[in-house]
Amino acid sequence: MRTRLVVTFVVVALISAVTATALAYRDARTAVLRRTQDAAVNDVRTRVTAVAADFDLPPDQRSLARFAAKVSDGLGARIVVARYQDLVAVSDPLADTEGRITVELRSAVRAGDGTRFQRVMWRDEPYLVVGMPVTYADGDRRFSGLEVFAITDLRAERDDTAALLDSVRAGILPVVVLAAILALLAAGTVLRPVRKLGRATRELAEGDLGSRVAVKGHDELADLARTFNETADALQASDARLREQEAKARRFVADVSHELRTPLAAMTMVATVLEEDADQLPPDAARAARTVGAETARLSRLVEDLMEISRFDANAIRLNAAETDLADTVRASLALRGWTDRVEVHLDEGVRAVVDRRRVDVIVANLVGNALRHGAPPVIVTLGTSTSTSTTPRTTGATSTPPGTRADAGEEWVTVEVADHGPGLPPEARERVFDRFYKADAARTRSAADTGGQGSGLGTAIALENARLHGGTIDVTEGPEGGAVFTLWLPLRRTGEDAE
């Protein structure tokens, strides 16, 4: 912007200077020529009138030559040409006058319309030619047949106007330099507040809500700075209110979840007793007892998930990481929940990484549980490793780099893939499947009562938070034969390696 402003100033100054020079040259040239023309016309008219008073007509060649010489003597250096019918006399016999007296001027003089003049170029030099007819002084203004032409050299006037033009042209450079200096000063005055405002705006966009600009003066830039500060104040106040409300909401969820744990524990014990004795109850009572037990278990899971989410929101989660055999971790997670016979596994042995084993167990349990609940067999769990091939963030469906990351080429990753063969997820559901309380049951309609009923809607969100805590992520794609494929990506770090 500084460059554009300086260039604009210089161009405007240059155009103004050139325009002023052209106008000054035109006016000066016109004034000089007009003064010379008026003086020449008056001198010729006065001198011819004085000499013609004693001139006898008709003349011969010698008297006509004397007449031309007398007129020229009173006009300084001007060349005088006198014509009478076929006779022509020149005050300077050596002067070439044919090229300087035009046919148009002769015709106008011969018409007897008074004094006429014309500027002509002869041999690239400017001349002024004044012509007039000599009339009888008897009041009738009868044309005597005598014509007088005076040739005036205009080279001095041309040189004067050229010198003026050179002087004005020489002043253009200082004007342009001065315009550039003024433009730089103006750019500094105008752009400095703009740069400060831009810097403050970037800081505000990066999250520094305390960024402000100093307000100086009472011009438009000061008004803009003042408006920016008012906007930043309002934004900061709104952000503070939102943060306060968010903190209150998190505390409320955490407090409610905590308060529910004690009655839920009692309810769970009662529900367990009822379920154990359900076979001895009437059918309706037995069905009600089992329903109470299932819903109580579901409510307990929801409370635990809410407490876990509130800990993530409060940044109260810390990894208890250690080098772990991931194949054993996956097998143990499946065995703990009785899913070993219902899940097909393909696990690379000897894959070890620094992870929090409990949180990896939570991720695997959520992903496999969703596949068993909403998908269709076979559910396949695959453990492997992958190496980044480029630093370009991959798109969904690629296999070398986790989505949304910019991994260094050659970086190694652990992948845990959970695939089912159910109806899968439509694109709009895949985009929201990790949102809290989002359920894609409409897309994956199969429910299995023997898998423990419906989830809380927080499982995938908790799984993703745990993956991000490790520096990894989870993505979902459509399987080649249908169904959904969830892939957990974890950096392959070992003991002694720096974990970012």
CSV table of C-alpha atoms in Angstrom, one decimal:
chain,number,residue,atom,x,y,z
A,1,MET,CA,0.0,0.0,0.0
A,2,ARG,CA,2.9,2.3,0.7
A,3,THR,CA,4.2,1.8,-2.8
A,4,ARG,CA,0.8,2.4,-4.4
A,5,LEU,CA,0.4,5.6,-2.4
A,6,VAL,CA,3.8,6.9,-3.3
A,7,VAL,CA,3.3,6.0,-7.0
A,8,THR,CA,-0.1,7.7,-7.0
A,9,PHE,CA,1.3,10.9,-5.4
A,10,VAL,CA,4.1,11.0,-8.0
A,11,VAL,CA,1.8,10.3,-10.9
A,12,VAL,CA,-0.6,13.0,-9.8
A,13,ALA,CA,2.2,15.5,-9.3
A,14,LEU,CA,3.8,14.6,-12.6
A,15,ILE,CA,0.5,15.0,-14.5
A,16,SER,CA,-0.2,18.3,-12.7
A,17,ALA,CA,3.3,19.5,-13.5
A,18,VAL,CA,3.1,18.5,-17.1
A,19,THR,CA,-0.4,20.0,-17.5
A,20,ALA,CA,0.8,23.3,-15.8
A,21,THR,CA,3.8,23.3,-18.1
A,22,ALA,CA,1.8,22.8,-21.2
A,23,LEU,CA,-0.7,25.5,-20.2
A,24,ALA,CA,2.0,28.0,-19.2
A,25,TYR,CA,3.9,27.4,-22.5
A,26,ARG,CA,0.7,27.8,-24.5
A,27,ASP,CA,-0.3,31.0,-22.7
A,28,ALA,CA,3.3,32.4,-22.8
A,29,ARG,CA,3.7,31.6,-26.5
A,30,THR,CA,0.4,33.1,-27.3
A,31,ALA,CA,1.1,36.3,-25.4
A,32,VAL,CA,4.5,36.7,-27.0
A,33,LEU,CA,3.3,36.1,-30.5
A,34,ARG,CA,0.3,38.3,-30.0
A,35,ARG,CA,2.4,41.2,-28.7
A,36,THR,CA,4.8,40.8,-31.7
A,37,GLN,CA,1.9,40.5,-34.1
A,38,ASP,CA,0.2,43.6,-32.7
A,39,ALA,CA,3.4,45.6,-32.7
A,40,ALA,CA,4.3,44.5,-36.3
A,41,VAL,CA,0.8,45.3,-37.6
A,42,ASN,CA,0.8,48.8,-36.0
A,43,ASP,CA,4.3,49.6,-37.1
A,44,VAL,CA,3.6,48.5,-40.7
A,45,ARG,CA,0.3,50.4,-40.9
A,46,THR,CA,1.9,53.6,-39.4
A,47,ARG,CA,5.0,53.5,-41.6
A,48,VAL,CA,3.2,52.6,-44.8
A,49,THR,CA,0.7,55.4,-44.2
A,50,ALA,CA,3.5,57.9,-43.6
A,51,VAL,CA,5.6,57.0,-46.6
A,52,ALA,CA,2.6,56.5,-49.0
A,53,ALA,CA,1.4,60.1,-48.4
A,54,ASP,CA,4.3,61.4,-50.6
A,55,PHE,CA,4.3,58.5,-53.1
A,56,ASP,CA,3.2,59.2,-56.7
A,57,LEU,CA,1.2,56.7,-58.6
A,58,PRO,CA,1.6,55.0,-60.9
A,59,PRO,CA,5.2,54.2,-59.9
A,60,ASP,CA,8.0,52.8,-62.0
A,61,GLN,CA,10.5,50.2,-60.9
A,62,ARG,CA,13.0,52.7,-59.4
A,63,SER,CA,10.3,54.7,-57.4
A,64,LEU,CA,8.8,51.4,-56.2
A,65,ALA,CA,12.2,50.3,-54.9
A,66,ARG,CA,12.7,53.6,-53.1
A,67,PHE,CA,9.3,53.2,-51.6
A,68,ALA,CA,10.1,49.7,-50.3
A,69,ALA,CA,13.5,51.0,-48.9
A,70,LYS,CA,11.9,53.9,-47.1
A,71,VAL,CA,9.2,51.7,-45.5
A,72,SER,CA,11.9,49.2,-44.4
A,73,ASP,CA,14.1,51.9,-42.9
A,74,GLY,CA,11.4,52.8,-40.5
A,75,LEU,CA,10.7,49.2,-39.6
A,76,GLY,CA,14.1,48.1,-38.4
A,77,ALA,CA,15.3,44.7,-39.7
A,78,ARG,CA,12.0,43.8,-41.4
A,79,ILE,CA,12.1,43.0,-45.1
A,80,VAL,CA,9.5,45.0,-47.1
A,81,VAL,CA,8.0,43.9,-50.4
A,82,ALA,CA,6.1,46.4,-52.5
A,83,ARG,CA,3.9,45.3,-55.4
A,84,TYR,CA,2.1,47.3,-58.0
A,85,GLN,CA,0.4,45.4,-60.7
A,86,ASP,CA,3.4,43.6,-62.4
A,87,LEU,CA,6.1,45.5,-60.6
A,88,VAL,CA,7.8,44.1,-57.5
A,89,ALA,CA,10.4,45.8,-55.3
A,90,VAL,CA,12.2,44.3,-52.3
A,91,SER,CA,14.0,46.3,-49.7
A,92,ASP,CA,16.7,43.6,-49.6
A,93,PRO,CA,17.3,42.6,-53.2
A,94,LEU,CA,19.2,39.4,-51.9
A,95,ALA,CA,16.2,38.2,-49.9
A,96,ASP,CA,14.1,35.3,-51.1
A,97,THR,CA,10.5,36.4,-50.4
A,98,GLU,CA,8.6,34.0,-52.7
A,99,GLY,CA,8.5,31.2,-50.1
A,100,ARG,CA,7.4,33.5,-47.3
A,101,ILE,CA,4.5,35.4,-48.8
A,102,THR,CA,1.7,32.9,-49.5
A,103,VAL,CA,-0.9,33.0,-52.1
A,104,GLU,CA,-3.7,33.2,-49.5
A,105,LEU,CA,-2.2,36.3,-47.9
A,106,ARG,CA,-1.8,38.0,-51.3
A,107,SER,CA,-5.4,37.3,-52.2
A,108,ALA,CA,-6.6,38.7,-48.9
A,109,VAL,CA,-4.6,41.9,-49.3
A,110,ARG,CA,-5.6,42.3,-52.9
A,111,ALA,CA,-9.2,42.0,-51.8
A,112,GLY,CA,-8.7,45.3,-50.0
A,113,ASP,CA,-10.0,44.1,-46.6
A,114,GLY,CA,-7.4,46.0,-44.6
A,115,THR,CA,-4.3,44.8,-42.9
A,116,ARG,CA,-3.7,41.1,-42.8
A,117,PHE,CA,-1.0,38.9,-41.2
A,118,GLN,CA,0.1,35.3,-41.3
A,119,ARG,CA,2.7,33.2,-39.5
A,120,VAL,CA,4.6,30.9,-41.8
A,121,MET,CA,7.5,28.5,-41.6
A,122,TRP,CA,10.2,29.0,-44.2
A,123,ARG,CA,13.3,26.7,-44.2
A,124,ASP,CA,12.2,25.5,-40.7
A,125,GLU,CA,12.3,29.0,-39.3
A,126,PRO,CA,9.2,31.0,-38.1
A,127,TYR,CA,8.3,34.3,-39.8
A,128,LEU,CA,5.4,36.8,-39.4
A,129,VAL,CA,4.2,38.4,-42.7
A,130,VAL,CA,2.1,41.5,-42.5
A,131,GLY,CA,0.3,42.7,-45.7
A,132,MET,CA,-1.9,45.7,-46.4
A,133,PRO,CA,-3.2,47.5,-49.4
A,134,VAL,CA,-2.5,51.2,-49.9
A,135,THR,CA,-5.8,53.2,-50.4
A,136,TYR,CA,-6.4,56.7,-51.6
A,137,ALA,CA,-6.9,59.2,-48.7
A,138,ASP,CA,-10.0,60.9,-50.2
A,139,GLY,CA,-12.5,59.3,-47.9
A,140,ASP,CA,-13.7,56.6,-50.3
A,141,ARG,CA,-11.0,54.1,-49.3
A,142,ARG,CA,-10.4,53.3,-53.0
A,143,PHE,CA,-7.7,50.7,-53.6
A,144,SER,CA,-4.7,52.3,-55.3
A,145,GLY,CA,-3.3,49.0,-56.5
A,146,LEU,CA,-0.2,49.3,-54.3
A,147,GLU,CA,0.4,46.3,-51.9
A,148,VAL,CA,3.0,46.3,-49.1
A,149,PHE,CA,4.2,43.2,-47.3
A,150,ALA,CA,6.6,43.3,-44.3
A,151,ILE,CA,8.4,40.1,-43.2
A,152,THR,CA,9.4,39.9,-39.5
A,153,ASP,CA,11.7,37.2,-38.1
A,154,LEU,CA,10.2,35.4,-35.2
A,155,ARG,CA,13.2,33.3,-34.2
A,156,ALA,CA,13.8,35.6,-31.1
A,157,GLU,CA,10.3,35.0,-29.9
A,158,ARG,CA,10.6,31.3,-30.6
A,159,ASP,CA,13.8,31.2,-28.5
A,160,ASP,CA,12.2,33.1,-25.7
A,161,THR,CA,9.2,30.7,-25.5
A,162,ALA,CA,11.6,27.7,-25.8
A,163,ALA,CA,13.7,29.0,-22.9
A,164,LEU,CA,10.5,29.4,-20.9
A,165,LEU,CA,9.5,25.9,-21.7
A,166,ASP,CA,13.0,24.6,-20.6
A,167,SER,CA,12.7,26.5,-17.4
A,168,VAL,CA,9.3,25.1,-16.5
A,169,ARG,CA,10.4,21.6,-17.6
A,170,ALA,CA,13.4,21.8,-15.4
A,171,GLY,CA,11.1,22.4,-12.5
A,172,ILE,CA,9.2,19.2,-13.0
A,173,LEU,CA,11.9,17.0,-11.4
A,174,PRO,CA,12.0,18.9,-8.1
A,175,VAL,CA,8.2,18.8,-8.1
A,176,VAL,CA,8.2,15.1,-8.5
A,177,VAL,CA,10.9,14.6,-5.9
A,178,LEU,CA,9.0,16.8,-3.5
A,179,ALA,CA,5.8,14.9,-4.2
A,180,ALA,CA,7.6,11.6,-3.5
A,181,ILE,CA,8.9,12.9,-0.2
A,182,LEU,CA,5.4,14.2,0.8
A,183,ALA,CA,3.9,10.9,-0.3
A,184,LEU,CA,6.4,9.0,2.0
A,185,LEU,CA,5.5,11.3,4.9
A,186,ALA,CA,1.8,10.9,4.2
A,187,ALA,CA,2.2,7.2,3.9
A,188,GLY,CA,3.9,7.1,7.2
A,189,THR,CA,1.2,9.2,8.8
A,190,VAL,CA,-1.7,7.2,7.3
A,191,LEU,CA,-0.3,3.7,7.1
A,192,ARG,CA,1.3,3.6,10.6
A,193,PRO,CA,-2.1,3.6,12.3
A,194,VAL,CA,-3.4,1.1,9.7
A,195,ARG,CA,-0.4,-1.2,10.4
A,196,LYS,CA,-1.0,-1.0,14.1
A,197,LEU,CA,-4.7,-1.7,13.6
A,198,GLY,CA,-3.9,-4.7,11.3
A,199,ARG,CA,-1.4,-6.0,14.0
A,200,ALA,CA,-4.0,-5.7,16.7
A,201,THR,CA,-6.6,-7.4,14.5
A,202,ARG,CA,-4.3,-10.4,13.9
A,203,GLU,CA,-3.6,-10.6,17.6
A,204,LEU,CA,-7.3,-10.6,18.3
A,205,ALA,CA,-7.9,-13.3,15.6
A,206,GLU,CA,-5.2,-15.4,17.3
A,207,GLY,CA,-7.0,-15.2,20.6
A,208,ASP,CA,-5.5,-12.3,22.3
A,209,LEU,CA,-8.7,-10.5,23.3
A,210,GLY,CA,-6.8,-7.9,25.3
A,211,SER,CA,-5.2,-6.4,22.1
A,212,ARG,CA,-6.0,-2.7,21.7
A,213,VAL,CA,-4.8,0.2,19.6
A,214,ALA,CA,-3.9,3.7,20.8
A,215,VAL,CA,-6.4,6.4,19.7
A,216,LYS,CA,-4.7,9.6,18.6
A,217,GLY,CA,-6.5,12.6,17.1
A,218,HIS,CA,-10.0,13.0,15.9
A,219,ASP,CA,-9.8,12.0,12.2
A,220,GLU,CA,-11.4,8.9,10.5
A,221,LEU,CA,-8.5,6.7,11.5
A,222,ALA,CA,-9.0,7.6,15.1
A,223,ASP,CA,-12.7,6.8,14.8
A,224,LEU,CA,-11.8,3.5,13.3
A,225,ALA,CA,-9.3,2.7,16.1
A,226,ARG,CA,-12.0,3.7,18.6
A,227,THR,CA,-14.5,1.5,17.0
A,228,PHE,CA,-12.0,-1.4,17.0
A,229,ASN,CA,-11.3,-1.0,20.7
A,230,GLU,CA,-15.1,-0.9,21.4
A,231,THR,CA,-15.6,-4.1,19.4
A,232,ALA,CA,-12.7,-5.8,21.1
A,233,ASP,CA,-14.1,-4.7,24.5
A,234,ALA,CA,-17.5,-6.2,23.6
A,235,LEU,CA,-15.9,-9.4,22.3
A,236,GLN,CA,-13.8,-9.8,25.4
A,237,ALA,CA,-16.8,-9.2,27.6
A,238,SER,CA,-18.9,-11.7,25.6
A,239,ASP,CA,-16.0,-14.2,25.7
A,240,ALA,CA,-15.7,-13.8,29.5
A,241,ARG,CA,-19.5,-14.4,29.9
A,242,LEU,CA,-19.4,-17.5,27.6
A,243,ARG,CA,-16.4,-18.9,29.4
A,244,GLU,CA,-18.1,-18.3,32.7
A,245,GLN,CA,-21.2,-20.0,31.5
A,246,GLU,CA,-19.2,-22.8,30.1
A,247,ALA,CA,-17.4,-23.3,33.3
A,248,LYS,CA,-20.7,-23.3,35.2
A,249,ALA,CA,-22.1,-25.8,32.8
A,250,ARG,CA,-19.1,-28.1,33.2
A,251,ARG,CA,-19.2,-27.7,37.0
A,252,PHE,CA,-23.0,-28.5,36.9
A,253,VAL,CA,-22.5,-31.6,34.8
A,254,ALA,CA,-19.6,-32.7,37.0
A,255,ASP,CA,-21.6,-32.0,40.2
A,256,VAL,CA,-24.7,-33.7,39.0
A,257,SER,CA,-22.8,-36.7,37.8
A,258,HIS,CA,-21.0,-36.9,41.1
A,259,GLU,CA,-24.2,-36.6,43.1
A,260,LEU,CA,-25.8,-39.3,41.0
A,261,ARG,CA,-23.1,-41.8,41.7
A,262,THR,CA,-24.2,-42.7,45.3
A,263,PRO,CA,-27.9,-43.3,44.5
A,264,LEU,CA,-27.0,-45.1,41.3
A,265,ALA,CA,-24.7,-47.4,43.3
A,266,ALA,CA,-27.6,-48.3,45.5
A,267,MET,CA,-30.0,-48.6,42.6
A,268,THR,CA,-27.5,-50.9,40.8
A,269,MET,CA,-27.3,-53.2,43.8
A,270,VAL,CA,-31.1,-53.4,44.0
A,271,ALA,CA,-31.4,-53.9,40.3
A,272,THR,CA,-28.8,-56.7,40.5
A,273,VAL,CA,-30.7,-58.4,43.2
A,274,LEU,CA,-33.9,-58.1,41.2
A,275,GLU,CA,-32.3,-59.5,38.1
A,276,GLU,CA,-30.9,-62.5,40.0
A,277,ASP,CA,-34.4,-63.3,41.3
A,278,ALA,CA,-36.2,-62.5,38.0
A,279,ASP,CA,-36.7,-66.1,37.2
A,280,GLN,CA,-38.7,-66.6,40.3
A,281,LEU,CA,-41.0,-63.6,39.6
A,282,PRO,CA,-44.1,-63.5,37.5
A,283,PRO,CA,-43.4,-62.8,33.7
A,284,ASP,CA,-44.4,-59.1,33.9
A,285,ALA,CA,-42.5,-58.5,37.0
A,286,ALA,CA,-39.4,-60.4,35.7
A,287,ARG,CA,-39.5,-58.3,32.5
A,288,ALA,CA,-39.8,-55.1,34.6
A,289,ALA,CA,-36.9,-56.2,36.8
A,290,ARG,CA,-34.6,-56.9,33.8
A,291,THR,CA,-35.6,-53.6,32.2
A,292,VAL,CA,-34.8,-51.7,35.4
A,293,GLY,CA,-31.5,-53.5,35.6
A,294,ALA,CA,-30.6,-52.6,32.0
A,295,GLU,CA,-31.6,-49.0,32.3
A,296,THR,CA,-29.8,-48.6,35.6
A,297,ALA,CA,-26.6,-50.0,34.0
A,298,ARG,CA,-27.1,-47.6,31.1
A,299,LEU,CA,-27.6,-44.7,33.4
A,300,SER,CA,-24.5,-45.6,35.3
A,301,ARG,CA,-22.5,-45.7,32.1
A,302,LEU,CA,-24.0,-42.3,31.1
A,303,VAL,CA,-22.9,-40.8,34.5
A,304,GLU,CA,-19.4,-42.2,34.1
A,305,ASP,CA,-19.2,-40.8,30.6
A,306,LEU,CA,-20.4,-37.4,31.6
A,307,MET,CA,-17.8,-37.3,34.4
A,308,GLU,CA,-15.1,-38.3,31.9
A,309,ILE,CA,-16.2,-35.6,29.4
A,310,SER,CA,-16.2,-33.0,32.2
A,311,ARG,CA,-12.6,-33.9,33.1
A,312,PHE,CA,-11.6,-33.5,29.4
A,313,ASP,CA,-13.3,-30.1,29.3
A,314,ALA,CA,-11.5,-29.0,32.4
A,315,ASN,CA,-8.1,-30.2,31.1
A,316,ALA,CA,-7.9,-32.4,34.2
A,317,ILE,CA,-6.8,-35.5,32.2
A,318,ARG,CA,-3.2,-36.7,32.4
A,319,LEU,CA,-1.7,-39.7,30.6
A,320,ASN,CA,-0.3,-42.5,32.7
A,321,ALA,CA,1.9,-43.7,29.7
A,322,ALA,CA,4.2,-46.6,29.6
A,323,GLU,CA,5.6,-48.8,26.9
A,324,THR,CA,2.8,-51.3,26.2
A,325,ASP,CA,2.3,-54.4,24.0
A,326,LEU,CA,-0.7,-53.2,22.0
A,327,ALA,CA,-1.7,-56.7,20.7
A,328,ASP,CA,-2.0,-57.8,24.3
A,329,THR,CA,-3.9,-54.7,25.2
A,330,VAL,CA,-6.5,-55.3,22.4
A,331,ARG,CA,-6.9,-59.0,23.3
A,332,ALA,CA,-7.3,-58.1,27.0
A,333,SER,CA,-10.0,-55.4,26.1
A,334,LEU,CA,-12.0,-57.9,24.1
A,335,ALA,CA,-11.6,-60.7,26.7
A,336,LEU,CA,-12.7,-58.4,29.6
A,337,ARG,CA,-16.0,-57.8,27.9
A,338,GLY,CA,-16.6,-61.3,26.6
A,339,TRP,CA,-16.2,-60.3,22.9
A,340,THR,CA,-13.4,-62.7,22.0
A,341,ASP,CA,-15.6,-65.2,20.3
A,342,ARG,CA,-17.6,-62.5,18.5
A,343,VAL,CA,-14.8,-60.5,17.0
A,344,GLU,CA,-12.2,-61.6,14.4
A,345,VAL,CA,-8.8,-60.2,15.1
A,346,HIS,CA,-5.7,-59.7,12.9
A,347,LEU,CA,-3.0,-58.4,15.3
A,348,ASP,CA,0.7,-57.8,14.4
A,349,GLU,CA,2.7,-59.2,17.3
A,350,GLY,CA,5.4,-57.3,19.0
A,351,VAL,CA,4.0,-53.8,18.3
A,352,ARG,CA,5.0,-51.8,21.4
A,353,ALA,CA,4.4,-48.1,22.0
A,354,VAL,CA,4.3,-45.6,24.9
A,355,VAL,CA,0.6,-45.3,25.6
A,356,ASP,CA,-1.9,-45.1,28.5
A,357,ARG,CA,-3.1,-48.7,28.5
A,358,ARG,CA,-6.4,-47.9,30.3
A,359,ARG,CA,-7.3,-45.2,27.8
A,360,VAL,CA,-6.4,-47.4,24.8
A,361,ASP,CA,-8.7,-50.0,26.4
A,362,VAL,CA,-11.5,-47.4,26.5
A,363,ILE,CA,-11.0,-46.5,22.8
A,364,VAL,CA,-11.0,-50.1,21.7
A,365,ALA,CA,-14.1,-50.9,23.8
A,366,ASN,CA,-16.0,-48.0,22.4
A,367,LEU,CA,-15.2,-48.7,18.8
A,368,VAL,CA,-15.8,-52.5,19.0
A,369,GLY,CA,-18.9,-52.0,21.1
A,370,ASN,CA,-20.4,-49.7,18.5
A,371,ALA,CA,-19.5,-52.2,15.7
A,372,LEU,CA,-21.3,-55.0,17.6
A,373,ARG,CA,-24.2,-52.8,18.6
A,374,HIS,CA,-24.9,-51.2,15.2
A,375,GLY,CA,-23.1,-53.2,12.6
A,376,ALA,CA,-23.3,-56.7,11.4
A,377,PRO,CA,-20.8,-59.6,11.7
A,378,PRO,CA,-18.1,-60.3,11.0
A,379,VAL,CA,-16.6,-57.5,13.1
A,380,ILE,CA,-12.8,-57.4,12.4
A,381,VAL,CA,-10.1,-55.8,14.5
A,382,THR,CA,-6.8,-55.2,12.8
A,383,LEU,CA,-3.6,-54.0,14.5
A,384,GLY,CA,-0.7,-52.8,12.4
A,385,THR,CA,1.8,-50.0,11.7
A,386,SER,CA,2.1,-47.4,9.0
A,387,THR,CA,4.8,-45.0,7.9
A,388,SER,CA,4.1,-41.4,6.7
A,389,THR,CA,5.1,-41.0,3.1
A,390,SER,CA,4.7,-37.2,2.9
A,391,THR,CA,4.1,-34.1,5.0
A,392,THR,CA,0.8,-33.3,3.2
A,393,PRO,CA,-2.3,-33.9,5.3
A,394,ARG,CA,-4.0,-36.9,3.9
A,395,THR,CA,-7.7,-37.0,2.9
A,396,THR,CA,-10.1,-39.5,4.3
A,397,GLY,CA,-9.6,-43.0,3.0
A,398,ALA,CA,-5.8,-42.8,2.6
A,399,THR,CA,-3.6,-45.3,4.5
A,400,SER,CA,-0.3,-43.6,5.1
A,401,THR,CA,-1.0,-40.6,7.2
A,402,PRO,CA,-3.8,-39.9,9.8
A,403,PRO,CA,-6.4,-37.3,8.7
A,404,GLY,CA,-6.0,-33.7,9.8
A,405,THR,CA,-2.3,-34.1,10.6
A,406,ARG,CA,0.9,-32.9,9.0
A,407,ALA,CA,3.2,-35.7,9.8
A,408,ASP,CA,6.9,-35.7,9.0
A,409,ALA,CA,7.9,-38.0,6.2
A,410,GLY,CA,9.0,-41.3,7.7
A,411,GLU,CA,7.1,-40.9,11.0
A,412,GLU,CA,5.6,-44.2,12.2
A,413,TRP,CA,2.0,-44.8,13.4
A,414,VAL,CA,0.1,-47.5,15.1
A,415,THR,CA,-3.2,-48.3,13.5
A,416,VAL,CA,-6.1,-50.1,15.1
A,417,GLU,CA,-8.9,-50.7,12.6
A,418,VAL,CA,-12.4,-51.8,13.6
A,419,ALA,CA,-14.6,-52.9,10.6
A,420,ASP,CA,-18.1,-54.2,10.5
A,421,HIS,CA,-20.3,-55.4,7.7
A,422,GLY,CA,-23.5,-53.6,8.6
A,423,PRO,CA,-25.3,-50.8,6.7
A,424,GLY,CA,-22.5,-48.4,7.2
A,425,LEU,CA,-22.7,-44.6,7.7
A,426,PRO,CA,-23.8,-42.0,5.2
A,427,PRO,CA,-21.5,-39.1,4.5
A,428,GLU,CA,-23.4,-36.7,6.7
A,429,ALA,CA,-23.3,-39.2,9.6
A,430,ARG,CA,-19.6,-39.8,9.2
A,431,GLU,CA,-19.0,-36.0,9.6
A,432,ARG,CA,-20.9,-35.9,12.9
A,433,VAL,CA,-20.3,-39.4,14.4
A,434,PHE,CA,-17.7,-38.0,16.9
A,435,ASP,CA,-20.1,-35.2,18.1
A,436,ARG,CA,-21.4,-35.6,21.6
A,437,PHE,CA,-24.7,-37.3,22.0
A,438,TYR,CA,-24.9,-37.9,18.3
A,439,LYS,CA,-26.4,-41.2,17.3
A,440,ALA,CA,-26.6,-42.6,13.8
A,441,ASP,CA,-29.2,-45.2,14.6
A,442,ALA,CA,-31.3,-44.2,11.7
A,443,ALA,CA,-28.5,-45.2,9.4
A,444,ARG,CA,-27.4,-48.3,11.3
A,445,THR,CA,-30.8,-49.7,12.4
A,446,ARG,CA,-29.7,-53.0,13.8
A,447,SER,CA,-29.8,-53.2,17.5
A,448,ALA,CA,-28.8,-56.2,19.6
A,449,ALA,CA,-30.3,-56.5,23.0
A,450,ASP,CA,-27.6,-58.9,23.9
A,451,THR,CA,-24.9,-56.3,23.3
A,452,GLY,CA,-26.0,-54.3,26.3
A,453,GLY,CA,-28.6,-52.0,24.8
A,454,GLN,CA,-28.0,-48.5,23.4
A,455,GLY,CA,-25.0,-46.4,24.3
A,456,SER,CA,-24.9,-43.0,25.9
A,457,GLY,CA,-24.0,-41.1,22.7
A,458,LEU,CA,-20.7,-40.1,24.2
A,459,GLY,CA,-18.6,-43.1,23.5
A,460,THR,CA,-17.1,-42.0,20.2
A,461,ALA,CA,-16.5,-38.5,21.5
A,462,ILE,CA,-14.6,-39.9,24.5
A,463,ALA,CA,-12.6,-42.3,22.3
A,464,LEU,CA,-11.6,-39.3,20.0
A,465,GLU,CA,-10.5,-37.2,23.1
A,466,ASN,CA,-8.4,-40.1,24.4
A,467,ALA,CA,-6.8,-40.5,20.9
A,468,ARG,CA,-6.0,-36.8,20.7
A,469,LEU,CA,-4.5,-37.0,24.2
A,470,HIS,CA,-1.9,-39.4,22.8
A,471,GLY,CA,-1.3,-37.1,19.8
A,472,GLY,CA,-3.4,-39.3,17.5
A,473,THR,CA,-6.9,-39.3,16.0
A,474,ILE,CA,-9.7,-41.5,14.8
A,475,ASP,CA,-11.3,-41.5,11.4
A,476,VAL,CA,-14.2,-43.3,9.9
A,477,THR,CA,-14.6,-44.5,6.3
A,478,GLU,CA,-16.8,-46.8,4.3
A,479,GLY,CA,-15.6,-50.4,4.0
A,480,PRO,CA,-14.9,-51.8,0.5
A,481,GLU,CA,-17.7,-54.4,1.1
A,482,GLY,CA,-20.0,-52.0,3.0
A,483,GLY,CA,-20.1,-51.3,6.7
A,484,ALA,CA,-18.2,-48.7,8.7
A,485,VAL,CA,-14.4,-48.8,9.3
A,486,PHE,CA,-13.1,-46.8,12.3
A,487,THR,CA,-9.3,-46.4,12.4
A,488,LEU,CA,-7.4,-45.4,15.5
A,489,TRP,CA,-4.1,-43.7,14.7
A,490,LEU,CA,-1.5,-43.4,17.5
A,491,PRO,CA,2.2,-42.2,17.1
A,492,LEU,CA,4.6,-45.1,17.4
A,493,ARG,CA,6.7,-43.9,20.3
A,494,ARG,CA,8.9,-46.1,22.4
A,495,THR,CA,10.6,-45.6,25.8
A,496,GLY,CA,13.3,-42.9,25.5
A,497,GLU,CA,11.7,-41.0,22.6
A,498,ASP,CA,10.3,-37.5,23.2
A,499,ALA,CA,6.5,-37.4,23.1
A,500,GLU,CA,5.1,-34.1,22.0
